[in-house]
């Protein structure tokens, strides 16, 4: 059932990144800026409260000199209580580095309106959510026509095991009702779950690649990134028995579109548990070899060429470093 995703990788696909920066969201921004046409960044509460994830997105936009607008969105899930992951990313949502204050303000507080307008104005945009799916669900509810206008949704979330609960990955766990709307919407879906993201770790060895770029170019951006990576890696190493670094979750949702040859995947039916006492926020992935079974609705990333993915991150940092 594993397929090679190498076919039809479009040159610089149009991407709208919906995120909750977040250390790995930052890498998603860097890779999207390097390999795609990043038409906009929308923010959602998740790793930290909305004011912090939005501030962090604006910091990274300026640090990278991006033209893309930043629009803030949902401050809380559709129904679930607002909960964060500050124990992973720090109180700021982006602890570990001396971040320069942003020079540009957020462009609006209407992320949902921006998502709808952008996807209606130019068909074939990829929505790439790397945080809780609240903004995406609200946009799909307000504009069901988006399903036929977008190229698809490539999300980071889910998996066959959890990180916020036994069976629930944080992005899905934080707003399972929004996730259910997205997985049921009918648009082309790609899912970068924990099974694949835990194959792609930022280790101290790999961080030394970024340190070298910072030294070579005197790059503030690369130096900040290396410090963020160190914080993130040490946090994960301290909390896991089996990880030698931090999984670089979010950039894989971008690379699935820009560099599909780095992955193997399978077509599966995926649904979200919204009521389970022990499994609320679980992505229920149908791997049964039995018929009848539901038609697949999602391309599930199964494996990644981690060395190739890291080289892509290094290339993206090296390209940005000389001028930032
Ligand atoms: O479970 C990992 C996901 O939750 C990543 O997107 C990380 O940034 C956090 O949002
Ligand atoms: Ca995230």
PDB file of C-alpha atoms in Angstrom, residues 23-313:
ATOM      1  CA  UNK A  23       9.449  26.016  17.226  1.00  0.00           C
ATOM      2  CA  UNK A  24       8.589  23.584  14.460  1.00  0.00           C
ATOM      3  CA  UNK A  25       6.034  25.970  12.938  1.00  0.00           C
ATOM      4  CA  UNK A  26       8.972  28.343  12.432  1.00  0.00           C
ATOM      5  CA  UNK A  27      10.704  25.701  10.316  1.00  0.00           C
ATOM      6  CA  UNK A  28       7.512  25.255   8.303  1.00  0.00           C
ATOM      7  CA  UNK A  29       7.601  29.012   7.570  1.00  0.00           C
ATOM      8  CA  UNK A  30      11.289  28.825   6.562  1.00  0.00           C
ATOM      9  CA  UNK A  31      10.769  25.851   4.227  1.00  0.00           C
ATOM     10  CA  UNK A  32       7.571  27.302   2.711  1.00  0.00           C
ATOM     11  CA  UNK A  33       9.366  30.587   2.051  1.00  0.00           C
ATOM     12  CA  UNK A  34      12.244  28.687   0.434  1.00  0.00           C
ATOM     13  CA  UNK A  35      10.343  26.199  -1.705  1.00  0.00           C
ATOM     14  CA  UNK A  36       6.844  27.581  -2.268  1.00  0.00           C
ATOM     15  CA  UNK A  37       4.868  30.704  -3.046  1.00  0.00           C
ATOM     16  CA  UNK A  38       3.922  31.587   0.530  1.00  0.00           C
ATOM     17  CA  UNK A  39       0.823  33.746  -0.032  1.00  0.00           C
ATOM     18  CA  UNK A  40       0.029  34.293   3.628  1.00  0.00           C
ATOM     19  CA  UNK A  41       0.403  33.218   7.238  1.00  0.00           C
ATOM     20  CA  UNK A  42      -2.610  32.838   9.528  1.00  0.00           C
ATOM     21  CA  UNK A  43      -2.292  32.175  13.221  1.00  0.00           C
ATOM     22  CA  UNK A  44      -4.309  30.171  15.706  1.00  0.00           C
ATOM     23  CA  UNK A  45      -4.110  29.550  19.438  1.00  0.00           C
ATOM     24  CA  UNK A  46      -2.333  26.284  20.168  1.00  0.00           C
ATOM     25  CA  UNK A  47       1.226  25.965  21.422  1.00  0.00           C
ATOM     26  CA  UNK A  48       0.624  29.257  23.184  1.00  0.00           C
ATOM     27  CA  UNK A  49      -2.279  31.721  23.400  1.00  0.00           C
ATOM     28  CA  UNK A  50      -3.192  33.534  20.168  1.00  0.00           C
ATOM     29  CA  UNK A  51      -1.457  36.797  21.080  1.00  0.00           C
ATOM     30  CA  UNK A  52       1.808  34.897  21.485  1.00  0.00           C
ATOM     31  CA  UNK A  53       1.545  32.707  18.388  1.00  0.00           C
ATOM     32  CA  UNK A  54       0.692  35.817  16.383  1.00  0.00           C
ATOM     33  CA  UNK A  55       3.566  37.815  17.878  1.00  0.00           C
ATOM     34  CA  UNK A  56       5.924  34.919  17.104  1.00  0.00           C
ATOM     35  CA  UNK A  57       4.712  34.716  13.497  1.00  0.00           C
ATOM     36  CA  UNK A  58       5.345  38.454  13.090  1.00  0.00           C
ATOM     37  CA  UNK A  59       8.817  38.084  14.623  1.00  0.00           C
ATOM     38  CA  UNK A  60       9.741  35.337  12.169  1.00  0.00           C
ATOM     39  CA  UNK A  61       8.233  37.212   9.220  1.00  0.00           C
ATOM     40  CA  UNK A  62      10.489  40.177   9.981  1.00  0.00           C
ATOM     41  CA  UNK A  63      13.533  38.088  10.798  1.00  0.00           C
ATOM     42  CA  UNK A  64      13.160  36.402   7.380  1.00  0.00           C
ATOM     43  CA  UNK A  65      12.093  39.581   5.568  1.00  0.00           C
ATOM     44  CA  UNK A  66       8.944  37.930   4.238  1.00  0.00           C
ATOM     45  CA  UNK A  67       6.406  39.844   2.138  1.00  0.00           C
ATOM     46  CA  UNK A  68       3.589  37.513   3.216  1.00  0.00           C
ATOM     47  CA  UNK A  69       0.839  39.053   5.378  1.00  0.00           C
ATOM     48  CA  UNK A  70       0.056  37.719   8.849  1.00  0.00           C
ATOM     49  CA  UNK A  71      -3.600  37.477   9.898  1.00  0.00           C
ATOM     50  CA  UNK A  72      -4.598  36.265  13.338  1.00  0.00           C
ATOM     51  CA  UNK A  73      -7.552  33.942  13.812  1.00  0.00           C
ATOM     52  CA  UNK A  74      -9.204  31.818  16.463  1.00  0.00           C
ATOM     53  CA  UNK A  75      -8.262  32.433  20.070  1.00  0.00           C
ATOM     54  CA  UNK A  76      -9.962  29.234  21.203  1.00  0.00           C
ATOM     55  CA  UNK A  77     -11.257  25.924  19.845  1.00  0.00           C
ATOM     56  CA  UNK A  78     -14.783  25.507  18.478  1.00  0.00           C
ATOM     57  CA  UNK A  79     -16.084  23.745  21.579  1.00  0.00           C
ATOM     58  CA  UNK A  80     -13.158  22.424  23.647  1.00  0.00           C
ATOM     59  CA  UNK A  81     -11.644  24.542  26.423  1.00  0.00           C
ATOM     60  CA  UNK A  82      -8.575  26.567  25.326  1.00  0.00           C
ATOM     61  CA  UNK A  83      -5.432  24.631  26.304  1.00  0.00           C
ATOM     62  CA  UNK A  84      -1.806  25.209  25.252  1.00  0.00           C
ATOM     63  CA  UNK A  85       1.509  23.344  24.998  1.00  0.00           C
ATOM     64  CA  UNK A  86       3.656  25.887  26.824  1.00  0.00           C
ATOM     65  CA  UNK A  87       5.319  22.986  28.668  1.00  0.00           C
ATOM     66  CA  UNK A  88       6.858  22.094  25.291  1.00  0.00           C
ATOM     67  CA  UNK A  89       7.435  25.490  23.663  1.00  0.00           C
ATOM     68  CA  UNK A  90       7.770  27.698  26.764  1.00  0.00           C
ATOM     69  CA  UNK A  91       5.477  30.430  28.055  1.00  0.00           C
ATOM     70  CA  UNK A  92       6.213  32.616  25.003  1.00  0.00           C
ATOM     71  CA  UNK A  93       5.501  29.746  22.637  1.00  0.00           C
ATOM     72  CA  UNK A  94       9.006  30.280  21.243  1.00  0.00           C
ATOM     73  CA  UNK A  95      11.382  30.129  24.231  1.00  0.00           C
ATOM     74  CA  UNK A  96      15.123  29.619  23.924  1.00  0.00           C
ATOM     75  CA  UNK A  97      16.331  32.576  21.879  1.00  0.00           C
ATOM     76  CA  UNK A  98      16.752  36.352  22.044  1.00  0.00           C
ATOM     77  CA  UNK A  99      13.975  37.272  19.593  1.00  0.00           C
ATOM     78  CA  UNK A 100      14.012  40.756  18.014  1.00  0.00           C
ATOM     79  CA  UNK A 101      10.696  42.598  18.378  1.00  0.00           C
ATOM     80  CA  UNK A 102       8.632  42.627  15.175  1.00  0.00           C
ATOM     81  CA  UNK A 103       8.646  45.876  13.167  1.00  0.00           C
ATOM     82  CA  UNK A 104       5.381  45.196  11.326  1.00  0.00           C
ATOM     83  CA  UNK A 105       1.998  44.790  12.988  1.00  0.00           C
ATOM     84  CA  UNK A 106      -0.359  41.925  12.258  1.00  0.00           C
ATOM     85  CA  UNK A 107      -2.275  42.677   9.042  1.00  0.00           C
ATOM     86  CA  UNK A 108      -5.712  41.813  10.413  1.00  0.00           C
ATOM     87  CA  UNK A 109      -7.525  39.708  12.999  1.00  0.00           C
ATOM     88  CA  UNK A 110      -9.650  38.056  10.325  1.00  0.00           C
ATOM     89  CA  UNK A 111      -7.703  34.937   9.369  1.00  0.00           C
ATOM     90  CA  UNK A 112     -10.872  33.140   8.283  1.00  0.00           C
ATOM     91  CA  UNK A 113     -11.834  35.973   5.919  1.00  0.00           C
ATOM     92  CA  UNK A 114      -8.301  36.033   4.518  1.00  0.00           C
ATOM     93  CA  UNK A 115      -8.351  32.260   3.932  1.00  0.00           C
ATOM     94  CA  UNK A 116     -11.696  32.463   2.110  1.00  0.00           C
ATOM     95  CA  UNK A 117     -10.779  35.509  -0.001  1.00  0.00           C
ATOM     96  CA  UNK A 118      -7.357  34.115  -0.935  1.00  0.00           C
ATOM     97  CA  UNK A 119      -8.681  30.684  -1.964  1.00  0.00           C
ATOM     98  CA  UNK A 120     -11.543  32.203  -3.970  1.00  0.00           C
ATOM     99  CA  UNK A 121      -9.332  34.766  -5.704  1.00  0.00           C
ATOM    100  CA  UNK A 122      -6.828  32.200  -6.987  1.00  0.00           C
ATOM    101  CA  UNK A 123      -7.781  28.556  -7.303  1.00  0.00           C
ATOM    102  CA  UNK A 124      -5.227  25.851  -6.551  1.00  0.00           C
ATOM    103  CA  UNK A 125      -3.947  27.169  -3.227  1.00  0.00           C
ATOM    104  CA  UNK A 126      -2.738  24.602  -0.692  1.00  0.00           C
ATOM    105  CA  UNK A 127      -3.926  25.097   2.876  1.00  0.00           C
ATOM    106  CA  UNK A 128      -1.167  23.918   5.220  1.00  0.00           C
ATOM    107  CA  UNK A 129      -2.336  23.901   8.829  1.00  0.00           C
ATOM    108  CA  UNK A 130       0.350  23.094  11.411  1.00  0.00           C
ATOM    109  CA  UNK A 131      -1.638  23.875  14.547  1.00  0.00           C
ATOM    110  CA  UNK A 132      -5.168  23.163  15.778  1.00  0.00           C
ATOM    111  CA  UNK A 133      -7.595  23.189  12.844  1.00  0.00           C
ATOM    112  CA  UNK A 134     -10.002  25.816  14.171  1.00  0.00           C
ATOM    113  CA  UNK A 135      -9.380  28.462  11.466  1.00  0.00           C
ATOM    114  CA  UNK A 136      -9.598  25.897   8.670  1.00  0.00           C
ATOM    115  CA  UNK A 137     -12.848  24.439   9.998  1.00  0.00           C
ATOM    116  CA  UNK A 138     -14.394  27.900  10.377  1.00  0.00           C
ATOM    117  CA  UNK A 139     -13.393  28.795   6.811  1.00  0.00           C
ATOM    118  CA  UNK A 140     -14.818  25.538   5.411  1.00  0.00           C
ATOM    119  CA  UNK A 141     -18.058  26.071   7.327  1.00  0.00           C
ATOM    120  CA  UNK A 142     -18.408  29.664   6.092  1.00  0.00           C
ATOM    121  CA  UNK A 143     -17.374  28.833   2.515  1.00  0.00           C
ATOM    122  CA  UNK A 144     -18.037  25.204   1.556  1.00  0.00           C
ATOM    123  CA  UNK A 145     -17.053  26.067  -2.022  1.00  0.00           C
ATOM    124  CA  UNK A 146     -13.415  26.152  -0.873  1.00  0.00           C
ATOM    125  CA  UNK A 147     -13.344  22.346  -1.039  1.00  0.00           C
ATOM    126  CA  UNK A 148     -13.488  22.565  -4.846  1.00  0.00           C
ATOM    127  CA  UNK A 149     -11.243  25.619  -5.171  1.00  0.00           C
ATOM    128  CA  UNK A 150      -8.191  24.642  -3.114  1.00  0.00           C
ATOM    129  CA  UNK A 151      -5.483  22.245  -4.283  1.00  0.00           C
ATOM    130  CA  UNK A 152      -5.871  20.441  -0.959  1.00  0.00           C
ATOM    131  CA  UNK A 153      -5.082  20.479   2.735  1.00  0.00           C
ATOM    132  CA  UNK A 154      -1.692  19.191   3.906  1.00  0.00           C
ATOM    133  CA  UNK A 155      -1.818  19.102   7.696  1.00  0.00           C
ATOM    134  CA  UNK A 156       0.455  18.170  10.537  1.00  0.00           C
ATOM    135  CA  UNK A 157      -1.531  16.173  13.063  1.00  0.00           C
ATOM    136  CA  UNK A 158      -2.726  12.815  14.295  1.00  0.00           C
ATOM    137  CA  UNK A 159      -1.067   9.449  14.071  1.00  0.00           C
ATOM    138  CA  UNK A 160      -1.397   5.980  15.526  1.00  0.00           C
ATOM    139  CA  UNK A 161      -0.201   7.190  18.942  1.00  0.00           C
ATOM    140  CA  UNK A 162      -0.481  10.421  20.917  1.00  0.00           C
ATOM    141  CA  UNK A 163       1.769  13.012  22.509  1.00  0.00           C
ATOM    142  CA  UNK A 164      -0.781  15.048  24.477  1.00  0.00           C
ATOM    143  CA  UNK A 165      -2.738  11.983  25.522  1.00  0.00           C
ATOM    144  CA  UNK A 166      -2.244   8.269  24.979  1.00  0.00           C
ATOM    145  CA  UNK A 167      -3.933   8.273  21.558  1.00  0.00           C
ATOM    146  CA  UNK A 168      -4.227  12.011  20.803  1.00  0.00           C
ATOM    147  CA  UNK A 169      -1.693  14.218  19.051  1.00  0.00           C
ATOM    148  CA  UNK A 170      -1.777  17.855  20.207  1.00  0.00           C
ATOM    149  CA  UNK A 171      -3.145  19.608  17.088  1.00  0.00           C
ATOM    150  CA  UNK A 172      -6.092  17.220  16.842  1.00  0.00           C
ATOM    151  CA  UNK A 173      -6.528  16.922  20.625  1.00  0.00           C
ATOM    152  CA  UNK A 174      -6.705  20.707  21.044  1.00  0.00           C
ATOM    153  CA  UNK A 175      -9.753  21.009  18.756  1.00  0.00           C
ATOM    154  CA  UNK A 176     -11.120  17.592  17.757  1.00  0.00           C
ATOM    155  CA  UNK A 177     -14.412  19.076  16.560  1.00  0.00           C
ATOM    156  CA  UNK A 178     -12.571  21.277  14.061  1.00  0.00           C
ATOM    157  CA  UNK A 179     -10.406  18.342  13.020  1.00  0.00           C
ATOM    158  CA  UNK A 180     -13.499  16.213  12.375  1.00  0.00           C
ATOM    159  CA  UNK A 181     -14.879  18.928  10.079  1.00  0.00           C
ATOM    160  CA  UNK A 182     -11.608  19.048   8.137  1.00  0.00           C
ATOM    161  CA  UNK A 183     -11.199  15.273   7.760  1.00  0.00           C
ATOM    162  CA  UNK A 184     -14.836  14.990   6.635  1.00  0.00           C
ATOM    163  CA  UNK A 185     -14.775  17.951   4.219  1.00  0.00           C
ATOM    164  CA  UNK A 186     -14.015  16.042   1.002  1.00  0.00           C
ATOM    165  CA  UNK A 187     -11.005  18.099  -0.089  1.00  0.00           C
ATOM    166  CA  UNK A 188      -7.743  16.297  -1.012  1.00  0.00           C
ATOM    167  CA  UNK A 189      -6.021  15.624   2.333  1.00  0.00           C
ATOM    168  CA  UNK A 190      -2.472  14.770   3.282  1.00  0.00           C
ATOM    169  CA  UNK A 191      -1.622  13.973   6.894  1.00  0.00           C
ATOM    170  CA  UNK A 192       1.820  14.233   8.509  1.00  0.00           C
ATOM    171  CA  UNK A 193       1.188  12.392  11.752  1.00  0.00           C
ATOM    172  CA  UNK A 194       3.514  11.483  14.588  1.00  0.00           C
ATOM    173  CA  UNK A 195       4.401   8.157  12.948  1.00  0.00           C
ATOM    174  CA  UNK A 196       6.310  10.056  10.259  1.00  0.00           C
ATOM    175  CA  UNK A 197       7.348  13.186  12.174  1.00  0.00           C
ATOM    176  CA  UNK A 198       9.136  11.139  14.834  1.00  0.00           C
ATOM    177  CA  UNK A 199      11.392   9.851  12.029  1.00  0.00           C
ATOM    178  CA  UNK A 200      12.698  13.414  11.471  1.00  0.00           C
ATOM    179  CA  UNK A 201      14.585  14.692  14.520  1.00  0.00           C
ATOM    180  CA  UNK A 202      16.568  17.865  15.083  1.00  0.00           C
ATOM    181  CA  UNK A 203      19.542  16.560  17.037  1.00  0.00           C
ATOM    182  CA  UNK A 204      22.509  18.420  18.462  1.00  0.00           C
ATOM    183  CA  UNK A 205      24.611  17.125  15.565  1.00  0.00           C
ATOM    184  CA  UNK A 206      22.189  18.628  13.080  1.00  0.00           C
ATOM    185  CA  UNK A 207      21.995  21.876  15.064  1.00  0.00           C
ATOM    186  CA  UNK A 208      25.743  22.254  14.523  1.00  0.00           C
ATOM    187  CA  UNK A 209      24.968  22.597  10.786  1.00  0.00           C
ATOM    188  CA  UNK A 210      22.919  25.700  11.606  1.00  0.00           C
ATOM    189  CA  UNK A 211      25.580  27.056  13.965  1.00  0.00           C
ATOM    190  CA  UNK A 212      28.070  26.782  11.094  1.00  0.00           C
ATOM    191  CA  UNK A 213      25.791  28.803   8.795  1.00  0.00           C
ATOM    192  CA  UNK A 214      25.296  31.459  11.479  1.00  0.00           C
ATOM    193  CA  UNK A 215      29.095  31.760  11.890  1.00  0.00           C
ATOM    194  CA  UNK A 216      29.783  31.729   8.130  1.00  0.00           C
ATOM    195  CA  UNK A 217      27.372  34.577   7.357  1.00  0.00           C
ATOM    196  CA  UNK A 218      27.125  36.363  10.699  1.00  0.00           C
ATOM    197  CA  UNK A 219      23.409  35.669  10.412  1.00  0.00           C
ATOM    198  CA  UNK A 220      21.163  36.764  13.299  1.00  0.00           C
ATOM    199  CA  UNK A 221      18.370  34.653  11.831  1.00  0.00           C
ATOM    200  CA  UNK A 222      20.488  31.463  11.767  1.00  0.00           C
ATOM    201  CA  UNK A 223      21.836  32.153  15.266  1.00  0.00           C
ATOM    202  CA  UNK A 224      18.305  32.599  16.623  1.00  0.00           C
ATOM    203  CA  UNK A 225      17.194  29.435  14.861  1.00  0.00           C
ATOM    204  CA  UNK A 226      20.054  27.388  16.332  1.00  0.00           C
ATOM    205  CA  UNK A 227      19.139  28.595  19.823  1.00  0.00           C
ATOM    206  CA  UNK A 228      15.466  27.753  19.244  1.00  0.00           C
ATOM    207  CA  UNK A 229      16.471  24.288  18.036  1.00  0.00           C
ATOM    208  CA  UNK A 230      18.612  23.719  21.155  1.00  0.00           C
ATOM    209  CA  UNK A 231      15.716  24.627  23.467  1.00  0.00           C
ATOM    210  CA  UNK A 232      13.303  22.425  21.523  1.00  0.00           C
ATOM    211  CA  UNK A 233      15.692  19.437  21.321  1.00  0.00           C
ATOM    212  CA  UNK A 234      16.626  19.597  25.010  1.00  0.00           C
ATOM    213  CA  UNK A 235      12.956  19.806  26.000  1.00  0.00           C
ATOM    214  CA  UNK A 236      12.079  16.698  23.998  1.00  0.00           C
ATOM    215  CA  UNK A 237      15.170  14.753  25.104  1.00  0.00           C
ATOM    216  CA  UNK A 238      14.355  15.525  28.749  1.00  0.00           C
ATOM    217  CA  UNK A 239      10.769  14.254  28.418  1.00  0.00           C
ATOM    218  CA  UNK A 240      11.214  11.141  26.256  1.00  0.00           C
ATOM    219  CA  UNK A 241      12.885   7.804  26.871  1.00  0.00           C
ATOM    220  CA  UNK A 242      13.566   7.209  23.181  1.00  0.00           C
ATOM    221  CA  UNK A 243      14.246  10.473  21.359  1.00  0.00           C
ATOM    222  CA  UNK A 244      17.731  11.863  20.670  1.00  0.00           C
ATOM    223  CA  UNK A 245      16.270  15.139  19.465  1.00  0.00           C
ATOM    224  CA  UNK A 246      13.041  17.008  18.779  1.00  0.00           C
ATOM    225  CA  UNK A 247      10.720  15.772  16.029  1.00  0.00           C
ATOM    226  CA  UNK A 248      10.491  18.425  13.289  1.00  0.00           C
ATOM    227  CA  UNK A 249       6.749  17.920  12.908  1.00  0.00           C
ATOM    228  CA  UNK A 250       5.427  20.910  10.971  1.00  0.00           C
ATOM    229  CA  UNK A 251       7.804  21.332   8.012  1.00  0.00           C
ATOM    230  CA  UNK A 252       6.827  17.835   6.837  1.00  0.00           C
ATOM    231  CA  UNK A 253       3.341  19.135   6.002  1.00  0.00           C
ATOM    232  CA  UNK A 254       5.027  21.658   3.681  1.00  0.00           C
ATOM    233  CA  UNK A 255       7.548  19.195   2.221  1.00  0.00           C
ATOM    234  CA  UNK A 256       4.740  16.756   1.395  1.00  0.00           C
ATOM    235  CA  UNK A 257       3.689  19.325  -1.224  1.00  0.00           C
ATOM    236  CA  UNK A 258       7.024  20.813  -2.289  1.00  0.00           C
ATOM    237  CA  UNK A 259       9.190  17.646  -2.127  1.00  0.00           C
ATOM    238  CA  UNK A 260       6.845  14.637  -2.263  1.00  0.00           C
ATOM    239  CA  UNK A 261       9.725  12.392  -3.374  1.00  0.00           C
ATOM    240  CA  UNK A 262      11.001  12.484   0.218  1.00  0.00           C
ATOM    241  CA  UNK A 263       8.038  10.430   1.397  1.00  0.00           C
ATOM    242  CA  UNK A 264       6.252   7.149   1.086  1.00  0.00           C
ATOM    243  CA  UNK A 265       2.553   7.199   1.842  1.00  0.00           C
ATOM    244  CA  UNK A 266      -0.638   5.185   1.775  1.00  0.00           C
ATOM    245  CA  UNK A 267      -4.242   6.026   1.037  1.00  0.00           C
ATOM    246  CA  UNK A 268      -6.421   5.463   4.096  1.00  0.00           C
ATOM    247  CA  UNK A 269      -9.764   6.460   5.529  1.00  0.00           C
ATOM    248  CA  UNK A 270      -9.144   8.698   8.541  1.00  0.00           C
ATOM    249  CA  UNK A 271     -11.785   9.951  10.970  1.00  0.00           C
ATOM    250  CA  UNK A 272     -11.504  11.879  14.235  1.00  0.00           C
ATOM    251  CA  UNK A 273     -12.878  10.655  17.549  1.00  0.00           C
ATOM    252  CA  UNK A 274     -14.700  13.579  19.191  1.00  0.00           C
ATOM    253  CA  UNK A 275     -16.497  11.798  22.055  1.00  0.00           C
ATOM    254  CA  UNK A 276     -14.285   9.007  23.391  1.00  0.00           C
ATOM    255  CA  UNK A 277     -13.578   9.175  27.093  1.00  0.00           C
ATOM    256  CA  UNK A 278     -10.054   7.812  26.538  1.00  0.00           C
ATOM    257  CA  UNK A 279      -9.631   8.557  22.841  1.00  0.00           C
ATOM    258  CA  UNK A 280     -11.081  12.043  22.226  1.00  0.00           C
ATOM    259  CA  UNK A 281      -8.819  13.673  19.615  1.00  0.00           C
ATOM    260  CA  UNK A 282      -7.613  10.365  18.157  1.00  0.00           C
ATOM    261  CA  UNK A 283      -7.238  10.023  14.382  1.00  0.00           C
ATOM    262  CA  UNK A 284      -8.813   6.675  13.602  1.00  0.00           C
ATOM    263  CA  UNK A 285      -6.789   5.405  10.610  1.00  0.00           C
ATOM    264  CA  UNK A 286      -8.366   2.438   8.808  1.00  0.00           C
ATOM    265  CA  UNK A 287      -5.533   0.045   7.937  1.00  0.00           C
ATOM    266  CA  UNK A 288      -7.762  -3.037   7.696  1.00  0.00           C
ATOM    267  CA  UNK A 289      -7.238  -5.437   4.819  1.00  0.00           C
ATOM    268  CA  UNK A 290     -10.901  -6.363   4.731  1.00  0.00           C
ATOM    269  CA  UNK A 291     -13.863  -5.351   2.622  1.00  0.00           C
ATOM    270  CA  UNK A 292     -16.226  -3.565   2.858  1.00  0.00           C
ATOM    271  CA  UNK A 293     -14.409  -0.595   4.368  1.00  0.00           C
ATOM    272  CA  UNK A 294     -14.747   3.160   3.935  1.00  0.00           C
ATOM    273  CA  UNK A 295     -13.134   4.707   0.862  1.00  0.00           C
ATOM    274  CA  UNK A 296      -9.813   6.426   1.637  1.00  0.00           C
ATOM    275  CA  UNK A 297     -10.066  10.185   2.201  1.00  0.00           C
ATOM    276  CA  UNK A 298      -6.461  10.914   3.109  1.00  0.00           C
ATOM    277  CA  UNK A 299      -2.872  10.392   1.960  1.00  0.00           C
ATOM    278  CA  UNK A 300      -1.129   9.324   5.144  1.00  0.00           C
ATOM    279  CA  UNK A 301       2.626   9.932   5.165  1.00  0.00           C
ATOM    280  CA  UNK A 302       4.267   6.714   6.328  1.00  0.00           C
ATOM    281  CA  UNK A 303       8.006   7.348   6.016  1.00  0.00           C
ATOM    282  CA  UNK A 304      10.381  10.180   5.258  1.00  0.00           C
ATOM    283  CA  UNK A 305      13.939  10.437   3.930  1.00  0.00           C
ATOM    284  CA  UNK A 306      15.090  12.259   7.077  1.00  0.00           C
ATOM    285  CA  UNK A 307      18.547  13.074   5.733  1.00  0.00           C
ATOM    286  CA  UNK A 308      16.998  14.539   2.598  1.00  0.00           C
ATOM    287  CA  UNK A 309      14.490  16.531   4.640  1.00  0.00           C
ATOM    288  CA  UNK A 310      17.237  17.903   6.869  1.00  0.00           C
ATOM    289  CA  UNK A 311      19.323  18.878   3.832  1.00  0.00           C
ATOM    290  CA  UNK A 312      16.306  20.826   2.588  1.00  0.00           C
ATOM    291  CA  UNK A 313      16.085  22.693   5.923  1.00  0.00           C
TER     292      UNK A 313
END
